[in-house]
Amino acid sequence: MADETDREETVVAEFHKKIKGAFEVFDHESNNTVDVREIGTIIRSLGCCPSEGELHDLIAEIEEEEPTGYIRFEKFLPVMTEILLERRYRPIPEDVLLRAFEVLDTANRGFLTKDELIKYMTEEGEPFSQEEMEEMLSAAIDPESNSINYKDYISMMVIDEN
Amino acid sequence: MEDIYLGDSNLFPEVWHSEMTVSVTGEPPSTVEEEGLPKETGVEIIPEILEILQPLSLPDVLRVSAVLEDAIDQLSILKYIMLIQYEGRQSISMKSGEMNLEGKNLHKLPMASTITKIPHPLIPKEEPDLPEIGQRGQFPVEFNKMQDLIFKNPTRQTIMTAETLKKIQLDRQFFSDVIADTIKELEDSGTFNNLLQALSKERGKKTHFCDVIAREEKGRKQIISLQKQLINVKKEQQFEVQSQNEYIANLKDQLQEMKAKTNLENRYMKINTELQIAQTQKKCNRTEELLLEEIEKLRMKTEEETRVHMEIEMFLRKEQQKLEEKLEFWMEKYDKDTEMKQNELNALKVAKASDLAHLQDLAKTIREYEQIITEDRIEKEKSRKKVEQDLLELKSVIKIQAWWRGTMIRKEIGGFRMPKDKVDSKDSKGKGKGKGRKRGKK
């Protein structure tokens, strides 16, 4: 028990350190506050993959009662520590991603055309910005067939991650 | 005489045989007597004849012929004598003279026999009665017997002589002829072959005669045996007849019994039949009475039946009338009802047809509605699926988008760079990017 608590404590300390590091990157005025808009980036940089909706809920939780447009580190730290301890918003695993692509590939052809991908990514759900879309296309599209073989693409990206 | 006759008649069957012998034997004495003379002369000649059949010398011829002639003479004399003797016997039963003659005759016989006896060894072949010679031993006895017979039975002798004399005459004739021929021959050729021939012929005749006698004797014996056999057969026949008679008697008895039985049976049958007839008649009478009673009963019944029948018929007629009326009524009613029902039926048919049409319409509508419902359901299902799909797609898209945003930041794709790498570019890039994204999102 003592060892576990010790380890937990060390893990928490490590998380605190990580979080502080990531937070300080965006604390431009060094007053332990960051812009609300940077929170998503901070969380994502800490290895989480929340959706925009989840992110919005999270911000609503840690924001001040009177929105000031800034998030204080004191408020952010415990919430983020809890998230990391609970391992919430873990990156989506390969098989789940594959299934998601298969759902979009209604004809089960094993690939999606560029137009289909653009349509799904920019018109449905939480649409990509132009920049994000371009980045994705540049990484995924096979220039010869002008389509995306999502299986290969996922495996490639997941390997990269590991 | 009478006694003798009687004796003769008594003796007859037995003597018959001996008489025959007498008749046969009676002859030789005469012949012997007649021949006696020539034989006396021929005693010396015979050897010559036997030895050489040559013609005799003239003196011999003369001598012989003389003897022979003498013999012929004597024979002719004898012929006449015998004729007289015969006639004499015929006329008178017995003459003493004749008796004497006969006695003479007979007296000669011993002499002749003595004569013949003497030359016996020399004569045999010359003698015509040779077989007699064999009997010569018996001869005297027989002769004596004959003599006795002659004396005892003179009548018989006379009867016999009629035939005997005839024969003697014939013999004598024959002998005289032979002698005549011999004389002639002697005169002609000096031989006596003729005589020898006659001799042999006579001998042959004699043997033949003996054979006949023997055969006769045999026949006699045979007759006796056959008679015996006949007697036996007769006896057997008699015995058989007796047995047959017995059998017949037996059969007759049986027949009698059978007749008696048949009579009894007949009587019994008659009585029985009569009784049966009587019984049957009684039965018939009884049955008749019964039947008559029955007939009466049946008549009564018939009458009753007729009455009942009439009544029933009346009743039934009435009933029929009633029923006819009813039938009419019912027919009418039936017609009416039928018409009514037909109408009803027609109405119902029409109603049914309209109902059927209605039903068909309704069915059609139902089918339409069902189709609509199913279509609707399919559509709903489709839309539900679509929604699900959309939701799933949305989730998927969000997931991919979230993943991609995270990945972009972590891999520093795009404009964002981790702050640790470049502290100096923090402000400009980090903020710019973050703000841009935020704006895009909101």
Coordinates of C-alpha atoms in Angstrom, one line a residue:
Chain A
M1 CA 0.0 0.0 0.0
A2 CA 2.7 2.3 0.9
D3 CA 4.5 1.5 -2.3
E4 CA 1.4 2.1 -4.4
T5 CA 0.6 5.4 -2.8
D6 CA 4.2 6.3 -3.3
R7 CA 4.1 5.4 -6.9
E8 CA 0.8 7.1 -7.3
E9 CA 2.3 10.2 -5.7
T10 CA 5.3 10.0 -8.0
V11 CA 3.0 9.5 -11.0
V12 CA 0.9 12.5 -9.9
A13 CA 4.0 14.5 -9.4
E14 CA 5.2 13.6 -12.9
F15 CA 1.8 14.6 -14.3
H16 CA 1.9 17.9 -12.4
K17 CA 5.3 18.5 -13.9
K18 CA 4.1 17.6 -17.4
I19 CA 1.0 19.7 -17.1
K20 CA 3.0 22.7 -15.7
G21 CA 5.4 22.3 -18.7
A22 CA 2.6 22.3 -21.2
F23 CA 0.8 25.1 -19.5
E24 CA 3.7 27.4 -19.3
V25 CA 4.2 27.1 -23.0
F26 CA 1.0 29.1 -23.5
D27 CA 1.3 31.3 -20.3
H28 CA 2.7 34.2 -22.2
E29 CA 2.4 36.7 -19.4
S30 CA 3.7 34.2 -16.8
N31 CA 0.8 34.9 -14.4
N32 CA -0.4 31.3 -14.4
T33 CA -3.2 31.9 -16.8
V34 CA -3.7 30.9 -20.5
D35 CA -6.2 31.9 -23.1
V36 CA -9.3 29.6 -23.2
R37 CA -8.6 29.0 -26.8
E38 CA -5.2 27.4 -26.1
I39 CA -6.6 24.9 -23.6
G40 CA -7.5 22.4 -26.5
T41 CA -4.0 22.5 -27.7
I42 CA -2.6 22.0 -24.2
I43 CA -4.8 19.0 -23.5
R44 CA -4.0 17.5 -26.9
S45 CA -0.3 18.0 -26.4
L46 CA -0.6 16.0 -23.2
G47 CA -1.6 13.0 -25.3
C48 CA -5.4 13.2 -25.1
C49 CA -7.8 13.1 -28.0
P50 CA -11.0 14.8 -26.9
S51 CA -13.6 15.9 -29.4
E52 CA -14.6 19.5 -29.8
G53 CA -17.8 18.8 -27.8
E54 CA -15.9 17.2 -24.9
L55 CA -13.4 20.0 -25.0
H56 CA -16.2 22.5 -24.7
D57 CA -17.7 20.7 -21.7
L58 CA -14.3 20.5 -20.1
I59 CA -13.7 24.3 -20.6
A60 CA -17.1 25.0 -19.1
E61 CA -16.0 23.0 -16.0
I62 CA -12.7 24.8 -15.5
E63 CA -13.7 28.3 -16.5
E64 CA -14.4 31.0 -14.0
E65 CA -17.9 31.7 -12.9
E66 CA -17.7 34.9 -14.8
P67 CA -16.0 34.1 -18.1
T68 CA -12.9 36.2 -18.4
G69 CA -11.5 34.4 -21.5
Y70 CA -8.6 33.0 -19.4
I71 CA -8.0 29.8 -17.5
R72 CA -6.2 29.7 -14.3
F73 CA -3.5 27.1 -13.6
E74 CA -4.9 26.3 -10.2
K75 CA -8.2 25.4 -11.7
F76 CA -6.7 23.5 -14.7
L77 CA -4.2 21.4 -12.8
P78 CA -6.6 19.2 -10.7
V79 CA -9.0 18.6 -13.5
M80 CA -6.2 17.7 -15.9
T81 CA -4.5 15.5 -13.3
E82 CA -7.8 13.6 -12.8
I83 CA -8.1 13.2 -16.6
L84 CA -4.7 11.8 -16.9
L85 CA -5.1 9.5 -13.9
E86 CA -8.4 8.2 -15.2
R87 CA -6.9 8.0 -18.7
R88 CA -9.8 9.7 -20.2
Y89 CA -9.8 10.9 -23.8
R90 CA -7.2 8.3 -24.8
P91 CA -6.1 8.3 -28.4
I92 CA -8.6 6.2 -30.4
P93 CA -7.2 2.7 -31.1
E94 CA -6.5 1.4 -34.6
D95 CA -9.4 -1.1 -34.8
V96 CA -11.9 1.5 -33.7
L97 CA -10.6 3.9 -36.3
L98 CA -10.7 1.3 -39.0
R99 CA -14.4 0.5 -38.1
A100 CA -15.1 4.2 -38.3
F101 CA -13.7 4.4 -41.8
E102 CA -15.5 1.3 -42.8
V103 CA -18.8 2.9 -41.8
L104 CA -18.0 5.8 -44.1
D105 CA -17.1 3.3 -46.9
T106 CA -20.6 2.2 -47.4
A107 CA -19.8 0.2 -50.5
N108 CA -17.0 -1.7 -48.7
R109 CA -14.5 -1.0 -51.4
G110 CA -11.5 -0.6 -49.0
F111 CA -10.9 3.0 -49.9
L112 CA -12.6 6.4 -50.0
T113 CA -12.3 8.9 -52.8
K114 CA -10.9 12.3 -52.1
D115 CA -14.2 14.0 -52.7
E116 CA -16.0 11.6 -50.3
L117 CA -13.3 12.3 -47.6
I118 CA -13.5 16.0 -48.1
K119 CA -17.3 15.9 -48.0
Y120 CA -17.4 13.8 -44.8
M121 CA -14.7 15.8 -43.0
T122 CA -15.8 19.3 -43.8
E123 CA -19.6 18.9 -43.8
E124 CA -20.4 16.4 -41.1
G125 CA -19.8 16.4 -37.3
E126 CA -17.2 18.9 -36.2
P127 CA -16.0 20.1 -39.6
F128 CA -12.3 20.5 -40.3
S129 CA -10.9 23.9 -41.1
Q130 CA -9.3 24.4 -44.5
E131 CA -5.9 24.0 -43.0
E132 CA -6.7 20.8 -41.2
M133 CA -8.3 19.3 -44.3
E134 CA -5.3 20.1 -46.5
E135 CA -2.9 18.6 -44.0
M136 CA -5.0 15.4 -43.8
L137 CA -5.3 15.1 -47.6
S138 CA -1.6 15.7 -48.0
A139 CA -0.8 12.9 -45.7
A140 CA -3.5 10.4 -46.8
I141 CA -4.2 10.8 -50.5
D142 CA -2.5 8.5 -52.9
P143 CA -1.7 10.8 -55.7
E144 CA -2.0 8.1 -58.4
S145 CA -5.6 7.0 -57.7
N146 CA -6.6 10.2 -56.1
S147 CA -8.2 8.2 -53.2
I148 CA -7.4 7.2 -49.7
N149 CA -6.7 3.5 -48.7
Y150 CA -7.7 4.1 -45.1
K151 CA -6.4 0.8 -43.8
D152 CA -2.8 1.5 -44.9
Y153 CA -3.2 5.1 -43.9
I154 CA -4.3 4.2 -40.3
S155 CA -1.6 1.6 -39.8
M156 CA 1.0 4.1 -41.0
M157 CA -0.2 6.8 -38.7
V158 CA -0.5 4.5 -35.7
I159 CA 3.0 3.1 -36.2
D160 CA 4.3 6.6 -36.4
E161 CA 2.6 7.4 -33.1
N162 CA 4.1 4.4 -31.4
Chain B
M1 CA -83.8 -187.5 -76.3
E2 CA -85.3 -184.7 -74.4
D3 CA -82.9 -185.0 -71.6
I4 CA -80.1 -185.0 -74.0
Y5 CA -81.5 -181.9 -75.7
L6 CA -81.9 -180.3 -72.4
G7 CA -78.4 -181.2 -71.5
D8 CA -77.3 -180.0 -74.8
S9 CA -79.1 -176.7 -74.4
N10 CA -77.6 -176.4 -71.0
L11 CA -74.2 -177.2 -72.2
F12 CA -74.5 -175.0 -75.2
P13 CA -72.7 -171.8 -74.1
E14 CA -69.9 -173.8 -72.6
V15 CA -69.7 -176.2 -75.5
W16 CA -69.8 -173.5 -78.2
H17 CA -66.1 -173.2 -78.0
S18 CA -65.4 -176.9 -78.1
E19 CA -67.9 -177.4 -80.9
M20 CA -65.9 -174.9 -82.9
T21 CA -62.8 -176.9 -82.3
V22 CA -64.7 -180.0 -83.1
S23 CA -65.8 -178.6 -86.4
V24 CA -62.3 -177.7 -87.1
T25 CA -60.8 -180.8 -85.7
G26 CA -63.5 -183.0 -87.0
E27 CA -62.3 -182.5 -90.4
P28 CA -58.8 -183.8 -90.3
P29 CA -59.8 -187.4 -89.6
S30 CA -61.5 -187.7 -93.0
T31 CA -58.7 -185.9 -94.8
V32 CA -56.1 -187.9 -92.9
E33 CA -58.1 -190.9 -93.7
E34 CA -58.3 -190.0 -97.4
E35 CA -54.8 -189.0 -97.6
G36 CA -53.7 -192.0 -95.6
L37 CA -53.6 -194.1 -98.7
P38 CA -51.5 -191.9 -100.9
K39 CA -49.2 -191.3 -98.1
E40 CA -48.6 -194.9 -97.6
T41 CA -47.4 -195.0 -101.2
G42 CA -45.7 -191.7 -101.1
V43 CA -43.6 -192.7 -98.1
E44 CA -40.7 -193.8 -100.3
I45 CA -41.2 -191.0 -102.9
I46 CA -41.1 -188.0 -100.7
P47 CA -37.4 -188.1 -100.1
E48 CA -36.9 -188.0 -103.8
I49 CA -39.2 -185.1 -104.3
L50 CA -37.5 -183.2 -101.6
E51 CA -34.0 -184.0 -102.8
I52 CA -34.5 -183.8 -106.6
L53 CA -37.5 -182.2 -108.2
Q54 CA -36.8 -184.1 -111.3
P55 CA -39.4 -185.8 -113.3
L56 CA -40.2 -189.1 -111.9
S57 CA -39.4 -192.2 -113.8
L58 CA -42.2 -193.6 -115.8
P59 CA -42.9 -196.6 -113.4
D60 CA -43.0 -194.2 -110.5
V61 CA -45.3 -191.9 -112.4
L62 CA -47.5 -194.7 -113.2
R63 CA -47.5 -195.9 -109.6
V64 CA -48.2 -192.5 -108.2
S65 CA -50.8 -191.7 -110.7
A66 CA -52.5 -195.0 -110.0
V67 CA -52.5 -194.2 -106.3
L68 CA -53.9 -190.8 -107.0
E69 CA -56.5 -192.0 -109.3
D70 CA -57.5 -194.4 -106.7
A71 CA -57.7 -191.5 -104.2
I72 CA -59.9 -189.6 -106.6
D73 CA -62.2 -192.6 -107.0
Q74 CA -62.4 -193.0 -103.3
L75 CA -63.1 -189.3 -102.9
S76 CA -65.9 -189.4 -105.4
I77 CA -67.4 -192.4 -103.6
L78 CA -67.1 -190.6 -100.3
K79 CA -68.9 -187.7 -101.8
Y80 CA -71.9 -189.7 -102.6
I81 CA -71.8 -191.6 -99.3
M82 CA -71.7 -188.4 -97.4
L83 CA -74.6 -187.0 -99.3
I84 CA -76.7 -190.0 -98.5
Q85 CA -75.5 -190.0 -94.9
Y86 CA -76.6 -186.3 -94.7
E87 CA -79.9 -186.9 -96.2
G88 CA -80.4 -189.9 -94.0
R89 CA -79.7 -187.9 -91.0
Q90 CA -82.1 -185.3 -92.2
S91 CA -84.9 -187.8 -92.6
I92 CA -84.4 -189.8 -89.5
S93 CA -82.9 -188.6 -86.4
M94 CA -80.6 -191.5 -86.0
K95 CA -80.1 -194.7 -88.0
S96 CA -78.2 -197.5 -86.6
G97 CA -76.7 -198.0 -90.0
E98 CA -75.4 -194.6 -90.1
M99 CA -74.2 -195.0 -86.7
N100 CA -72.3 -197.9 -87.8
L101 CA -71.1 -196.0 -90.8
E102 CA -70.0 -193.3 -88.6
G103 CA -68.6 -195.8 -86.3
K104 CA -66.7 -197.2 -89.3
N105 CA -65.7 -193.8 -90.2
L106 CA -64.6 -193.2 -86.8
H107 CA -63.0 -196.5 -86.5
K108 CA -60.9 -195.6 -89.5
L109 CA -59.6 -192.7 -87.8
P110 CA -57.4 -194.6 -85.3
M111 CA -56.1 -196.5 -88.1
A112 CA -55.3 -193.4 -90.0
S113 CA -53.8 -191.9 -87.0
T114 CA -51.7 -194.9 -86.5
I115 CA -50.7 -194.7 -90.1
T116 CA -49.9 -191.1 -89.9
K117 CA -48.1 -191.6 -86.7
I118 CA -45.7 -194.0 -88.2
P119 CA -44.5 -191.9 -91.1
H120 CA -44.5 -188.9 -88.9
P121 CA -40.9 -188.0 -89.2
L122 CA -40.9 -188.3 -93.0
I123 CA -44.3 -186.7 -93.9
P124 CA -44.5 -183.4 -92.2
K125 CA -43.9 -181.2 -95.3
E126 CA -46.2 -183.2 -97.5
E127 CA -49.1 -182.9 -95.0
P128 CA -51.5 -180.1 -95.9
D129 CA -52.8 -180.0 -92.3
L130 CA -49.4 -179.6 -90.7
P131 CA -50.5 -177.5 -87.8
E132 CA -52.8 -180.4 -87.0
I133 CA -49.8 -182.6 -86.8
G134 CA -48.6 -180.6 -83.9
Q135 CA -51.8 -181.4 -82.1
R136 CA -51.5 -185.0 -82.8
G137 CA -50.5 -185.7 -79.3
Q138 CA -53.9 -184.4 -78.2
F139 CA -55.6 -185.7 -81.1
P140 CA -56.6 -189.1 -79.7
V141 CA -58.1 -187.5 -76.6
E142 CA -60.0 -185.0 -78.6
F143 CA -61.1 -187.7 -80.9
N144 CA -62.4 -189.7 -78.0
K145 CA -64.2 -186.7 -76.7
M146 CA -65.7 -186.1 -80.1
Q147 CA -66.8 -189.6 -80.2
D148 CA -68.4 -189.1 -76.9
L149 CA -70.0 -186.0 -78.1
I150 CA -71.2 -187.6 -81.2
F151 CA -72.8 -190.3 -79.2
K152 CA -74.1 -188.2 -76.5
N153 CA -75.4 -185.4 -78.7
P154 CA -76.5 -186.9 -82.0
T155 CA -78.9 -184.1 -82.6
R156 CA -76.3 -181.6 -82.2
Q157 CA -74.2 -183.6 -84.5
T158 CA -76.8 -183.5 -87.1
I159 CA -77.3 -179.8 -86.9
M160 CA -73.5 -179.3 -87.0
T161 CA -73.1 -181.7 -89.9
A162 CA -75.2 -179.6 -92.2
E163 CA -72.4 -177.0 -92.3
T164 CA -69.6 -179.5 -91.7
L165 CA -70.6 -181.6 -94.6
K166 CA -70.7 -178.6 -96.8
K167 CA -67.2 -177.8 -95.8
I168 CA -66.1 -181.4 -96.2
Q169 CA -67.6 -181.5 -99.6
L170 CA -65.8 -178.3 -100.6
D171 CA -62.6 -179.7 -99.1
R172 CA -63.0 -182.9 -100.8
Q173 CA -63.8 -181.2 -104.1
F174 CA -60.7 -179.1 -103.7
F175 CA -58.6 -182.1 -102.9
S176 CA -59.9 -184.1 -105.8
D177 CA -59.1 -181.2 -108.1
V178 CA -55.6 -180.9 -106.7
I179 CA -55.1 -184.6 -107.2
A180 CA -56.5 -184.4 -110.7
D181 CA -54.1 -181.6 -111.5
T182 CA -51.3 -183.6 -110.1
I183 CA -52.1 -186.6 -112.1
K184 CA -52.3 -184.5 -115.1
E185 CA -48.9 -183.0 -114.4
L186 CA -47.5 -186.4 -113.7
E187 CA -48.8 -187.6 -117.0
D188 CA -47.5 -184.5 -118.8
S189 CA -44.1 -183.9 -117.2
G190 CA -43.7 -186.5 -114.6
T191 CA -43.4 -183.9 -111.8
F192 CA -45.8 -183.0 -109.0
N193 CA -45.1 -179.3 -108.4
N194 CA -48.7 -178.6 -108.5
L195 CA -49.3 -180.7 -105.5
L196 CA -46.4 -179.0 -103.7
Q197 CA -47.8 -175.6 -104.5
A198 CA -51.2 -176.6 -103.3
L199 CA -49.6 -177.8 -100.1
S200 CA -47.8 -174.6 -99.4
K201 CA -50.9 -172.6 -100.2
E202 CA -52.9 -174.7 -97.7
R203 CA -50.2 -174.3 -95.1
G204 CA -50.3 -170.6 -95.5
K205 CA -54.1 -170.6 -95.2
K206 CA -53.7 -172.7 -92.0
T207 CA -51.3 -170.3 -90.4
H208 CA -53.6 -167.5 -91.3
F209 CA -56.4 -169.3 -89.7
C210 CA -54.4 -169.9 -86.5
D211 CA -53.6 -166.2 -86.4
V212 CA -57.3 -165.4 -86.7
I213 CA -58.0 -167.8 -83.8
A214 CA -55.4 -166.2 -81.7
R215 CA -56.6 -162.8 -82.5
E216 CA -60.1 -163.9 -81.6
E217 CA -59.0 -165.2 -78.3
K218 CA -57.2 -161.9 -77.6
G219 CA -60.4 -160.1 -78.6
R220 CA -62.3 -162.2 -76.2
K221 CA -60.0 -161.4 -73.4
Q222 CA -60.2 -157.8 -74.3
I223 CA -64.0 -158.0 -74.3
I224 CA -63.9 -159.6 -70.8
S225 CA -61.6 -156.9 -69.5
L226 CA -63.7 -154.2 -71.2
Q227 CA -66.8 -155.9 -69.7
K228 CA -65.1 -155.7 -66.3
Q229 CA -64.3 -152.1 -67.0
L230 CA -67.8 -151.5 -68.0
I231 CA -69.1 -153.0 -64.8
N232 CA -66.7 -150.8 -62.9
V233 CA -67.8 -147.8 -64.8
K234 CA -71.4 -148.8 -64.2
K235 CA -70.7 -149.1 -60.5
E236 CA -69.1 -145.8 -60.4
Q237 CA -72.0 -144.4 -62.4
Q238 CA -74.4 -145.9 -60.0
F239 CA -72.5 -144.5 -57.1
E240 CA -72.4 -141.2 -58.7
V241 CA -76.1 -141.4 -59.5
Q242 CA -76.7 -142.3 -55.9
S243 CA -74.8 -139.3 -54.6
Q244 CA -76.5 -137.1 -57.1
N245 CA -79.8 -138.5 -56.0
E246 CA -78.8 -137.8 -52.4
Y247 CA -77.9 -134.3 -53.4
I248 CA -81.1 -133.9 -55.2
A249 CA -83.0 -135.1 -52.2
N250 CA -81.1 -132.7 -50.1
L251 CA -81.9 -129.9 -52.5
K252 CA -85.5 -130.9 -52.5
D253 CA -85.5 -130.7 -48.7
Q254 CA -84.0 -127.3 -48.9
L255 CA -86.5 -126.4 -51.5
Q256 CA -89.3 -127.6 -49.2
E257 CA -87.8 -125.6 -46.3
M258 CA -87.5 -122.6 -48.5
K259 CA -91.0 -123.0 -49.6
A260 CA -92.2 -123.2 -46.0
K261 CA -90.2 -120.2 -45.2
T262 CA -91.5 -118.3 -48.1
N263 CA -95.0 -119.2 -47.2
L264 CA -94.4 -118.0 -43.7
E265 CA -92.8 -114.8 -44.9
N266 CA -95.6 -114.3 -47.3
R267 CA -98.1 -114.6 -44.6
Y268 CA -96.2 -112.4 -42.4
M269 CA -95.7 -109.8 -45.1
K270 CA -99.4 -109.9 -46.0
I271 CA -100.4 -109.4 -42.4
N272 CA -97.8 -106.7 -41.9
T273 CA -98.9 -104.9 -45.0
E274 CA -102.5 -105.1 -44.1
L275 CA -101.7 -103.7 -40.7
Q276 CA -99.6 -101.0 -42.2
I277 CA -102.4 -100.1 -44.6
A278 CA -104.8 -100.0 -41.7
Q279 CA -102.5 -97.9 -39.7
T280 CA -101.9 -95.6 -42.6
Q281 CA -105.6 -95.3 -43.2
K282 CA -106.2 -94.4 -39.6
K283 CA -103.5 -91.9 -39.8
C284 CA -104.9 -90.5 -43.0
N285 CA -108.3 -90.3 -41.5
R286 CA -107.0 -88.5 -38.5
T287 CA -105.0 -86.2 -40.6
E288 CA -108.0 -85.6 -42.8
E289 CA -110.1 -84.7 -39.8
L290 CA -107.4 -82.3 -38.7
L291 CA -107.1 -80.8 -42.1
L292 CA -110.8 -80.4 -42.3
E293 CA -110.8 -78.7 -39.0
E294 CA -108.0 -76.5 -40.2
I295 CA -109.9 -75.8 -43.4
E296 CA -112.9 -74.7 -41.4
K297 CA -110.7 -72.6 -39.3
L298 CA -109.0 -71.1 -42.3
R299 CA -112.3 -70.4 -43.8
M300 CA -113.4 -68.6 -40.7
K301 CA -110.2 -66.7 -40.8
T302 CA -110.5 -66.0 -44.4
E303 CA -114.0 -64.6 -43.9
E304 CA -112.7 -62.5 -41.0
E305 CA -109.8 -61.4 -43.1
T306 CA -112.1 -60.4 -45.9
R307 CA -114.2 -58.4 -43.5
V308 CA -111.2 -56.8 -42.0
H309 CA -109.8 -56.2 -45.4
M310 CA -113.0 -54.5 -46.5
E311 CA -113.0 -52.3 -43.4
I312 CA -109.4 -51.5 -43.8
E313 CA -109.9 -50.7 -47.4
M314 CA -112.8 -48.4 -46.6
F315 CA -110.7 -46.8 -43.9
L316 CA -107.7 -46.5 -46.2
R317 CA -109.9 -45.0 -48.9
K318 CA -111.1 -42.4 -46.6
E319 CA -107.6 -41.8 -45.4
Q320 CA -106.4 -41.6 -49.0
Q321 CA -109.1 -39.0 -49.8
K322 CA -108.0 -37.1 -46.8
L323 CA -104.4 -37.4 -47.8
E324 CA -105.1 -36.4 -51.3
E325 CA -106.8 -33.3 -50.1
K326 CA -103.9 -32.7 -47.9
L327 CA -101.5 -33.4 -50.7
E328 CA -103.3 -30.9 -52.8
F329 CA -103.1 -28.4 -50.1
W330 CA -99.5 -29.1 -49.5
M331 CA -98.7 -29.0 -53.2
E332 CA -100.2 -25.7 -53.4
K333 CA -98.4 -24.6 -50.4
Y334 CA -95.2 -26.1 -51.7
D335 CA -95.6 -24.2 -54.9
K336 CA -96.3 -21.0 -53.1
D337 CA -93.4 -21.6 -50.7
T338 CA -91.1 -22.6 -53.5
E339 CA -91.9 -19.4 -55.3
M340 CA -91.4 -17.4 -52.2
K341 CA -88.3 -19.1 -51.3
Q342 CA -87.1 -18.7 -54.9
N343 CA -87.7 -15.1 -54.7
E344 CA -85.9 -14.9 -51.4
L345 CA -83.1 -16.9 -52.9
N346 CA -82.9 -14.6 -55.8
A347 CA -82.8 -11.6 -53.5
L348 CA -80.2 -13.3 -51.4
K349 CA -78.2 -14.1 -54.5
V350 CA -78.3 -10.6 -55.6
A351 CA -77.3 -9.5 -52.1
K352 CA -74.6 -12.1 -52.1
A353 CA -73.3 -10.8 -55.4
S354 CA -73.3 -7.2 -54.2
D355 CA -71.7 -8.3 -51.0
L356 CA -69.1 -10.2 -52.9
A357 CA -68.3 -7.2 -55.0
H358 CA -68.1 -5.1 -51.9
L359 CA -65.9 -7.7 -50.3
Q360 CA -63.7 -7.7 -53.3
D361 CA -63.5 -3.9 -53.1
L362 CA -62.7 -4.1 -49.5
A363 CA -60.1 -6.7 -50.2
K364 CA -58.6 -4.6 -52.8
T365 CA -58.5 -1.7 -50.4
I366 CA -57.0 -3.8 -47.8
R367 CA -54.3 -4.9 -50.2
E368 CA -53.6 -1.4 -51.2
Y369 CA -53.4 -0.3 -47.6
E370 CA -51.2 -3.2 -46.7
Q371 CA -49.0 -2.3 -49.6
I372 CA -48.9 1.3 -48.4
I373 CA -48.2 0.1 -44.9
T374 CA -45.4 -2.1 -45.9
E375 CA -44.0 0.6 -48.1
D376 CA -44.3 2.9 -45.2
R377 CA -42.6 0.4 -42.9
I378 CA -39.8 -0.1 -45.4
E379 CA -39.4 3.6 -45.7
K380 CA -39.4 4.0 -42.0
E381 CA -36.9 1.3 -41.7
K382 CA -34.8 2.9 -44.3
S383 CA -35.0 6.2 -42.7
R384 CA -34.2 4.6 -39.3
K385 CA -31.3 2.9 -40.9
K386 CA -30.3 6.1 -42.5
V387 CA -30.5 7.9 -39.2
E388 CA -28.5 5.2 -37.6
Q389 CA -26.0 5.3 -40.4
D390 CA -25.9 9.0 -40.1
L391 CA -25.4 8.9 -36.4
L392 CA -22.7 6.2 -36.9
E393 CA -21.1 8.3 -39.6
L394 CA -21.2 11.3 -37.4
K395 CA -19.6 9.5 -34.5
S396 CA -17.1 8.0 -36.9
V397 CA -16.4 11.4 -38.4
I398 CA -16.0 13.0 -35.0
K399 CA -13.7 10.2 -33.9
I400 CA -11.6 10.6 -37.0
Q401 CA -11.6 14.3 -36.7
A402 CA -10.6 14.2 -33.0
W403 CA -8.0 11.7 -33.7
W404 CA -6.6 13.7 -36.6
R405 CA -6.5 16.9 -34.5
G406 CA -4.7 15.2 -31.7
T407 CA -2.3 13.5 -34.2
M408 CA -1.7 16.8 -35.9
I409 CA -0.7 18.5 -32.7
R410 CA 1.4 15.7 -31.3
K411 CA 3.2 15.1 -34.6
E412 CA 3.4 18.8 -35.2
I413 CA 1.9 18.6 -38.6
G414 CA 0.8 21.9 -39.8
G415 CA 1.8 25.2 -38.3
F416 CA 1.9 24.2 -34.6
R417 CA 5.1 23.5 -32.9
M418 CA 5.7 22.2 -29.5
P419 CA 6.8 25.0 -27.2
K420 CA 9.8 23.2 -25.9
D421 CA 11.5 23.1 -29.3
K422 CA 11.1 26.8 -30.1
V423 CA 10.5 29.2 -27.2
D424 CA 10.9 32.2 -29.4
S425 CA 8.2 31.3 -31.8
K426 CA 5.7 30.6 -29.1
D427 CA 3.8 33.8 -29.2
S428 CA 3.4 34.4 -32.9
K429 CA 2.7 30.8 -34.1
G430 CA 1.1 29.2 -31.2
K431 CA -1.4 31.9 -30.6
G432 CA -2.1 32.4 -34.3
K433 CA -2.8 28.8 -34.8
G434 CA -4.9 28.3 -31.7
K435 CA -6.9 31.3 -32.4
G436 CA -7.5 30.3 -36.0
R437 CA -8.7 26.9 -35.1
K438 CA -10.9 28.3 -32.4
R439 CA -12.5 30.6 -34.8
G440 CA -13.0 27.9 -37.4
K441 CA -14.7 25.8 -34.9
K442 CA -17.0 28.4 -33.4

